[in-house]
mmCIF file of N, CA and C in Angstrom:
data_model
loop_
_atom_site.group_PDB
_atom_site.id
_atom_site.type_symbol
_atom_site.label_atom_id
_atom_site.label_comp_id
_atom_site.label_asym_id
_atom_site.label_seq_id
_atom_site.Cartn_x
_atom_site.Cartn_y
_atom_site.Cartn_z
ATOM 1 N N UNK C 14 0.777 -1.198 0.098
ATOM 2 C CA UNK C 14 -0.162 -0.228 0.200
ATOM 3 C C UNK C 14 0.730 1.113 0.018
ATOM 4 N N UNK C 15 1.945 1.246 0.868
ATOM 5 C CA UNK C 15 2.949 2.484 1.077
ATOM 6 C C UNK C 15 3.353 2.671 -0.751
ATOM 7 N N UNK C 16 4.171 1.427 -1.560
ATOM 8 C CA UNK C 16 4.597 1.919 -2.692
ATOM 9 C C UNK C 16 3.664 2.115 -3.561
ATOM 10 N N UNK C 17 2.127 1.420 -3.464
ATOM 11 C CA UNK C 17 1.240 1.766 -4.629
ATOM 12 C C UNK C 17 0.659 3.117 -4.576
ATOM 13 N N UNK C 18 0.516 3.286 -3.230
ATOM 14 C CA UNK C 18 -0.557 4.186 -2.606
ATOM 15 C C UNK C 18 -1.778 4.057 -2.791
ATOM 16 N N UNK C 19 -1.983 2.684 -2.931
ATOM 17 C CA UNK C 19 -3.458 1.862 -3.130
ATOM 18 C C UNK C 19 -3.869 1.394 -1.666
ATOM 19 N N UNK C 20 -4.980 2.319 -1.094
ATOM 20 C CA UNK C 20 -5.339 1.311 0.093
ATOM 21 C C UNK C 20 -6.558 -0.051 -0.094
ATOM 22 N N UNK C 21 -6.505 -0.452 -1.566
ATOM 23 C CA UNK C 21 -7.535 -1.472 -1.426
ATOM 24 C C UNK C 21 -6.733 -2.192 -2.004
ATOM 25 N N UNK C 22 -6.012 -2.654 -1.160
ATOM 26 C CA UNK C 22 -4.554 -3.992 -1.328
ATOM 27 C C UNK C 22 -5.243 -4.840 0.037
ATOM 28 N N UNK C 23 -5.255 -5.797 -0.485
ATOM 29 C CA UNK C 23 -5.752 -7.063 0.827
ATOM 30 C C UNK C 23 -4.377 -8.380 0.463
ATOM 31 N N UNK C 24 -4.538 -9.205 2.041
ATOM 32 C CA UNK C 24 -3.836 -10.381 1.301
ATOM 33 C C UNK C 24 -4.232 -11.472 1.847
ATOM 34 N N UNK C 25 -4.133 -12.712 1.840
ATOM 35 C CA UNK C 25 -4.477 -13.768 2.709
ATOM 36 C C UNK C 25 -3.640 -14.506 2.451
ATOM 37 N N UNK C 26 -3.312 -15.475 3.432
ATOM 38 C CA UNK C 26 -2.053 -16.207 3.541
ATOM 39 C C UNK C 26 -2.786 -18.018 3.062
ATOM 40 N N UNK C 27 -1.862 -18.609 2.019
ATOM 41 C CA UNK C 27 -2.571 -19.987 1.789
ATOM 42 C C UNK C 27 -1.301 -20.854 2.019
ATOM 43 N N UNK C 28 -1.258 -21.960 2.452
ATOM 44 C CA UNK C 28 -0.389 -22.892 2.162
ATOM 45 C C UNK C 28 -0.658 -23.777 1.355
ATOM 46 N N UNK C 29 -0.015 -24.130 -0.115
ATOM 47 C CA UNK C 29 -0.338 -24.966 -0.706
ATOM 48 C C UNK C 29 0.024 -26.284 -1.105
ATOM 49 N N UNK C 30 0.870 -26.705 0.295
ATOM 50 C CA UNK C 30 1.291 -27.761 0.821
ATOM 51 C C UNK C 30 -0.410 -28.512 0.920
ATOM 52 N N UNK C 31 -1.345 -27.978 1.554
ATOM 53 C CA UNK C 31 -2.093 -28.346 2.558
ATOM 54 C C UNK C 31 -3.542 -27.721 2.021
ATOM 55 N N UNK C 32 -4.160 -29.314 0.935
ATOM 56 C CA UNK C 32 -5.376 -29.100 0.470
ATOM 57 C C UNK C 32 -6.281 -28.231 1.548
ATOM 58 N N UNK C 33 -6.444 -28.899 2.814
ATOM 59 C CA UNK C 33 -7.247 -27.823 3.610
ATOM 60 C C UNK C 33 -7.292 -26.337 3.685
ATOM 61 N N UNK C 34 -5.943 -26.148 3.172
ATOM 62 C CA UNK C 34 -5.625 -24.693 3.430
ATOM 63 C C UNK C 34 -6.384 -23.961 2.390
ATOM 64 N N UNK C 35 -5.996 -24.562 1.009
ATOM 65 C CA UNK C 35 -6.403 -24.337 0.043
ATOM 66 C C UNK C 35 -7.816 -23.822 -0.205
ATOM 67 N N UNK C 36 -8.414 -25.258 0.462
ATOM 68 C CA UNK C 36 -9.884 -24.695 0.433
ATOM 69 C C UNK C 36 -10.510 -23.846 1.330
ATOM 70 N N UNK C 37 -9.702 -23.532 2.322
ATOM 71 C CA UNK C 37 -10.198 -22.545 3.319
ATOM 72 C C UNK C 37 -9.810 -21.446 2.625
ATOM 73 N N UNK C 38 -8.621 -21.001 2.173
ATOM 74 C CA UNK C 38 -8.452 -20.053 1.174
ATOM 75 C C UNK C 38 -9.280 -19.577 -0.156
ATOM 76 N N UNK C 39 -9.781 -20.383 -0.845
ATOM 77 C CA UNK C 39 -10.942 -20.413 -1.469
ATOM 78 C C UNK C 39 -12.358 -20.039 -0.790
ATOM 79 N N UNK C 40 -12.660 -20.660 0.214
ATOM 80 C CA UNK C 40 -13.511 -20.810 0.948
ATOM 81 C C UNK C 40 -14.059 -18.692 1.263
ATOM 82 N N UNK C 41 -12.361 -18.350 1.448
ATOM 83 C CA UNK C 41 -12.694 -16.746 2.182
ATOM 84 C C UNK C 41 -12.691 -16.220 0.894
ATOM 85 N N UNK C 42 -12.971 -16.225 -0.113
ATOM 86 C CA UNK C 42 -13.089 -15.255 -1.235
ATOM 87 C C UNK C 42 -14.616 -15.064 -1.276
ATOM 88 N N UNK C 43 -15.456 -15.842 -1.145
ATOM 89 C CA UNK C 43 -17.185 -15.886 -1.104
ATOM 90 C C UNK C 43 -17.385 -14.369 -0.552
ATOM 91 N N UNK C 44 -16.628 -14.016 0.051
ATOM 92 C CA UNK C 44 -17.090 -12.005 0.636
ATOM 93 C C UNK C 44 -16.571 -11.075 -0.052
ATOM 94 N N UNK C 45 -15.804 -11.542 -1.374
ATOM 95 C CA UNK C 45 -15.475 -10.664 -2.078
ATOM 96 C C UNK C 45 -15.997 -10.977 -3.255
ATOM 97 N N UNK C 46 -16.072 -9.554 -4.221
ATOM 98 C CA UNK C 46 -16.260 -9.165 -5.182
ATOM 99 C C UNK C 46 -15.989 -10.373 -6.357
ATOM 100 N N UNK C 47 -16.249 -10.981 -7.412
ATOM 101 C CA UNK C 47 -15.824 -11.537 -8.590
ATOM 102 C C UNK C 47 -14.435 -11.547 -8.816
ATOM 103 N N UNK C 48 -13.208 -12.479 -8.848
ATOM 104 C CA UNK C 48 -11.972 -12.198 -9.522
ATOM 105 C C UNK C 48 -12.323 -12.418 -10.635
ATOM 106 N N UNK C 49 -11.658 -12.121 -11.453
ATOM 107 C CA UNK C 49 -11.528 -12.263 -12.986
ATOM 108 C C UNK C 49 -10.331 -12.987 -13.310
ATOM 109 N N UNK C 50 -9.198 -13.046 -12.755
ATOM 110 C CA UNK C 50 -7.952 -13.751 -12.908
ATOM 111 C C UNK C 50 -7.290 -14.424 -11.624
ATOM 112 N N UNK C 51 -6.855 -15.406 -11.987
ATOM 113 C CA UNK C 51 -6.060 -15.806 -10.582
ATOM 114 C C UNK C 51 -4.662 -16.083 -11.091
ATOM 115 N N UNK C 52 -3.799 -15.729 -10.375
ATOM 116 C CA UNK C 52 -2.265 -16.024 -10.986
ATOM 117 C C UNK C 52 -1.764 -17.133 -10.067
ATOM 118 N N UNK C 53 -1.495 -18.522 -10.550
ATOM 119 C CA UNK C 53 -1.202 -19.408 -9.654
ATOM 120 C C UNK C 53 0.496 -19.620 -10.181
ATOM 121 N N UNK C 54 1.310 -19.122 -9.230
ATOM 122 C CA UNK C 54 3.089 -18.808 -9.423
ATOM 123 C C UNK C 54 3.586 -19.546 -8.280
ATOM 124 N N UNK C 55 3.489 -20.899 -8.249
ATOM 125 C CA UNK C 55 4.183 -21.464 -6.909
ATOM 126 C C UNK C 55 4.961 -22.625 -7.797
ATOM 127 N N UNK C 56 5.597 -23.255 -6.934
ATOM 128 C CA UNK C 56 6.415 -24.569 -7.461
ATOM 129 C C UNK C 56 7.476 -24.802 -6.745
ATOM 130 N N UNK C 57 7.348 -26.402 -6.016
ATOM 131 C CA UNK C 57 8.725 -26.566 -5.469
ATOM 132 C C UNK C 57 8.990 -28.320 -6.182
ATOM 133 N N UNK C 58 10.215 -28.244 -5.705
ATOM 134 C CA UNK C 58 10.788 -29.855 -5.882
ATOM 135 C C UNK C 58 12.086 -30.239 -4.895
ATOM 136 N N UNK C 59 11.526 -31.167 -4.081
ATOM 137 C CA UNK C 59 12.559 -31.363 -3.473
ATOM 138 C C UNK C 59 13.672 -32.844 -3.791
ATOM 139 N N UNK C 60 14.651 -32.655 -3.669
ATOM 140 C CA UNK C 60 15.395 -33.739 -4.140
ATOM 141 C C UNK C 60 16.430 -34.589 -3.523
ATOM 142 N N UNK C 61 16.064 -34.353 -1.780
ATOM 143 C CA UNK C 61 17.203 -34.495 -0.551
ATOM 144 C C UNK C 61 16.506 -36.007 -0.853
ATOM 145 N N UNK C 62 15.010 -36.070 -0.251
ATOM 146 C CA UNK C 62 14.424 -37.441 -0.240
ATOM 147 C C UNK C 62 12.650 -36.909 -0.516
ATOM 148 N N UNK C 63 11.889 -37.686 -0.461
ATOM 149 C CA UNK C 63 10.567 -37.858 -0.857
ATOM 150 C C UNK C 63 10.036 -37.248 0.432
ATOM 151 N N UNK C 64 9.104 -36.200 0.171
ATOM 152 C CA UNK C 64 8.533 -35.055 1.563
ATOM 153 C C UNK C 64 7.247 -35.805 1.037
ATOM 154 N N UNK C 65 5.832 -35.463 2.036
ATOM 155 C CA UNK C 65 4.678 -35.717 1.727
ATOM 156 C C UNK C 65 4.010 -34.234 2.659
ATOM 157 N N UNK C 66 2.900 -34.178 1.730
ATOM 158 C CA UNK C 66 1.867 -33.679 2.412
ATOM 159 C C UNK C 66 1.112 -33.714 3.697
ATOM 160 N N UNK C 67 0.586 -33.091 4.504
ATOM 161 C CA UNK C 67 -0.206 -32.682 5.729
ATOM 162 C C UNK C 67 -1.631 -34.423 5.034
ATOM 163 N N UNK C 68 -1.987 -34.275 3.895
ATOM 164 C CA UNK C 68 -2.901 -35.206 3.402
ATOM 165 C C UNK C 68 -2.167 -36.856 3.048
ATOM 166 N N UNK C 69 -0.712 -36.576 2.798
ATOM 167 C CA UNK C 69 -0.447 -38.004 2.438
ATOM 168 C C UNK C 69 -0.036 -38.135 0.996
ATOM 169 N N UNK C 70 -0.192 -36.815 0.211
ATOM 170 C CA UNK C 70 0.594 -36.643 -1.099
ATOM 171 C C UNK C 70 1.875 -36.216 -1.337
ATOM 172 N N UNK C 71 2.469 -36.805 -2.426
ATOM 173 C CA UNK C 71 3.794 -36.293 -2.378
ATOM 174 C C UNK C 71 4.137 -35.160 -2.658
ATOM 175 N N UNK C 72 4.526 -34.134 -1.678
ATOM 176 C CA UNK C 72 4.851 -32.551 -1.682
ATOM 177 C C UNK C 72 4.791 -32.109 -2.826
ATOM 178 N N UNK C 73 5.693 -32.352 -3.825
ATOM 179 C CA UNK C 73 5.850 -31.234 -5.152
ATOM 180 C C UNK C 73 4.754 -31.587 -6.187
ATOM 181 N N UNK C 74 4.162 -33.059 -6.102
ATOM 182 C CA UNK C 74 2.897 -32.877 -6.461
ATOM 183 C C UNK C 74 1.546 -32.338 -6.137
ATOM 184 N N UNK C 75 1.664 -32.079 -4.499
ATOM 185 C CA UNK C 75 0.478 -31.484 -3.950
ATOM 186 C C UNK C 75 0.962 -30.195 -3.950
ATOM 187 N N UNK C 76 2.121 -29.244 -4.127
ATOM 188 C CA UNK C 76 1.903 -28.208 -4.645
ATOM 189 C C UNK C 76 2.362 -27.647 -6.054
ATOM 190 N N UNK C 77 2.285 -28.330 -6.882
ATOM 191 C CA UNK C 77 2.801 -27.964 -8.487
ATOM 192 C C UNK C 77 1.358 -28.437 -8.954
ATOM 193 N N UNK C 78 0.386 -29.326 -7.972
ATOM 194 C CA UNK C 78 -0.584 -29.604 -9.408
ATOM 195 C C UNK C 78 -1.888 -29.739 -8.540
ATOM 196 N N UNK C 79 -2.035 -30.697 -7.690
ATOM 197 C CA UNK C 79 -3.380 -30.487 -6.653
ATOM 198 C C UNK C 79 -3.832 -29.140 -6.399
ATOM 199 N N UNK C 80 -3.044 -28.235 -5.199
ATOM 200 C CA UNK C 80 -3.045 -27.343 -4.950
ATOM 201 C C UNK C 80 -3.991 -26.510 -6.312
ATOM 202 N N UNK C 81 -3.415 -26.394 -7.075
ATOM 203 C CA UNK C 81 -3.969 -25.081 -8.060
ATOM 204 C C UNK C 81 -5.264 -25.504 -8.434
ATOM 205 N N UNK C 82 -5.845 -26.980 -8.899
ATOM 206 C CA UNK C 82 -6.593 -27.557 -8.873
ATOM 207 C C UNK C 82 -7.699 -27.472 -8.130
ATOM 208 N N UNK C 83 -7.689 -27.379 -6.982
ATOM 209 C CA UNK C 83 -8.623 -27.539 -5.698
ATOM 210 C C UNK C 83 -8.643 -25.848 -5.891
ATOM 211 N N UNK C 84 -8.105 -24.840 -5.620
ATOM 212 C CA UNK C 84 -8.831 -23.465 -5.896
ATOM 213 C C UNK C 84 -9.243 -23.533 -6.954
ATOM 214 N N UNK C 85 -8.799 -23.630 -7.874
ATOM 215 C CA UNK C 85 -9.834 -23.404 -9.223
ATOM 216 C C UNK C 85 -10.934 -23.730 -9.385
ATOM 217 N N UNK C 86 -11.339 -25.016 -8.849
ATOM 218 C CA UNK C 86 -12.452 -25.753 -8.622
ATOM 219 C C UNK C 86 -13.232 -25.002 -7.672
ATOM 220 N N UNK C 87 -12.716 -24.376 -6.475
ATOM 221 C CA UNK C 87 -13.558 -24.027 -5.456
ATOM 222 C C UNK C 87 -14.222 -22.654 -5.996
ATOM 223 N N UNK C 88 -13.158 -21.720 -6.454
ATOM 224 C CA UNK C 88 -13.300 -20.483 -7.033
ATOM 225 C C UNK C 88 -14.309 -20.578 -7.879
ATOM 226 N N UNK C 89 -14.650 -21.281 -9.087
ATOM 227 C CA UNK C 89 -15.380 -21.065 -10.218
ATOM 228 C C UNK C 89 -16.643 -21.385 -9.481
#
């Protein structure tokens, strides 16, 4: 807000490795005007060993694919 001088900026946190967090975020948008675009620009890749999300999915797959489809399904 300071940099843009726009007071109509807000944010909400979302953990893309948690489908519950993605669903909670998408549901929180119901009180806002319609969205005309959503930019999904997040990704991870773990090379040390296999990581799992809270729901038990391989975490790279959960963050890079499942979370984006879950959020778009709930927003539309």
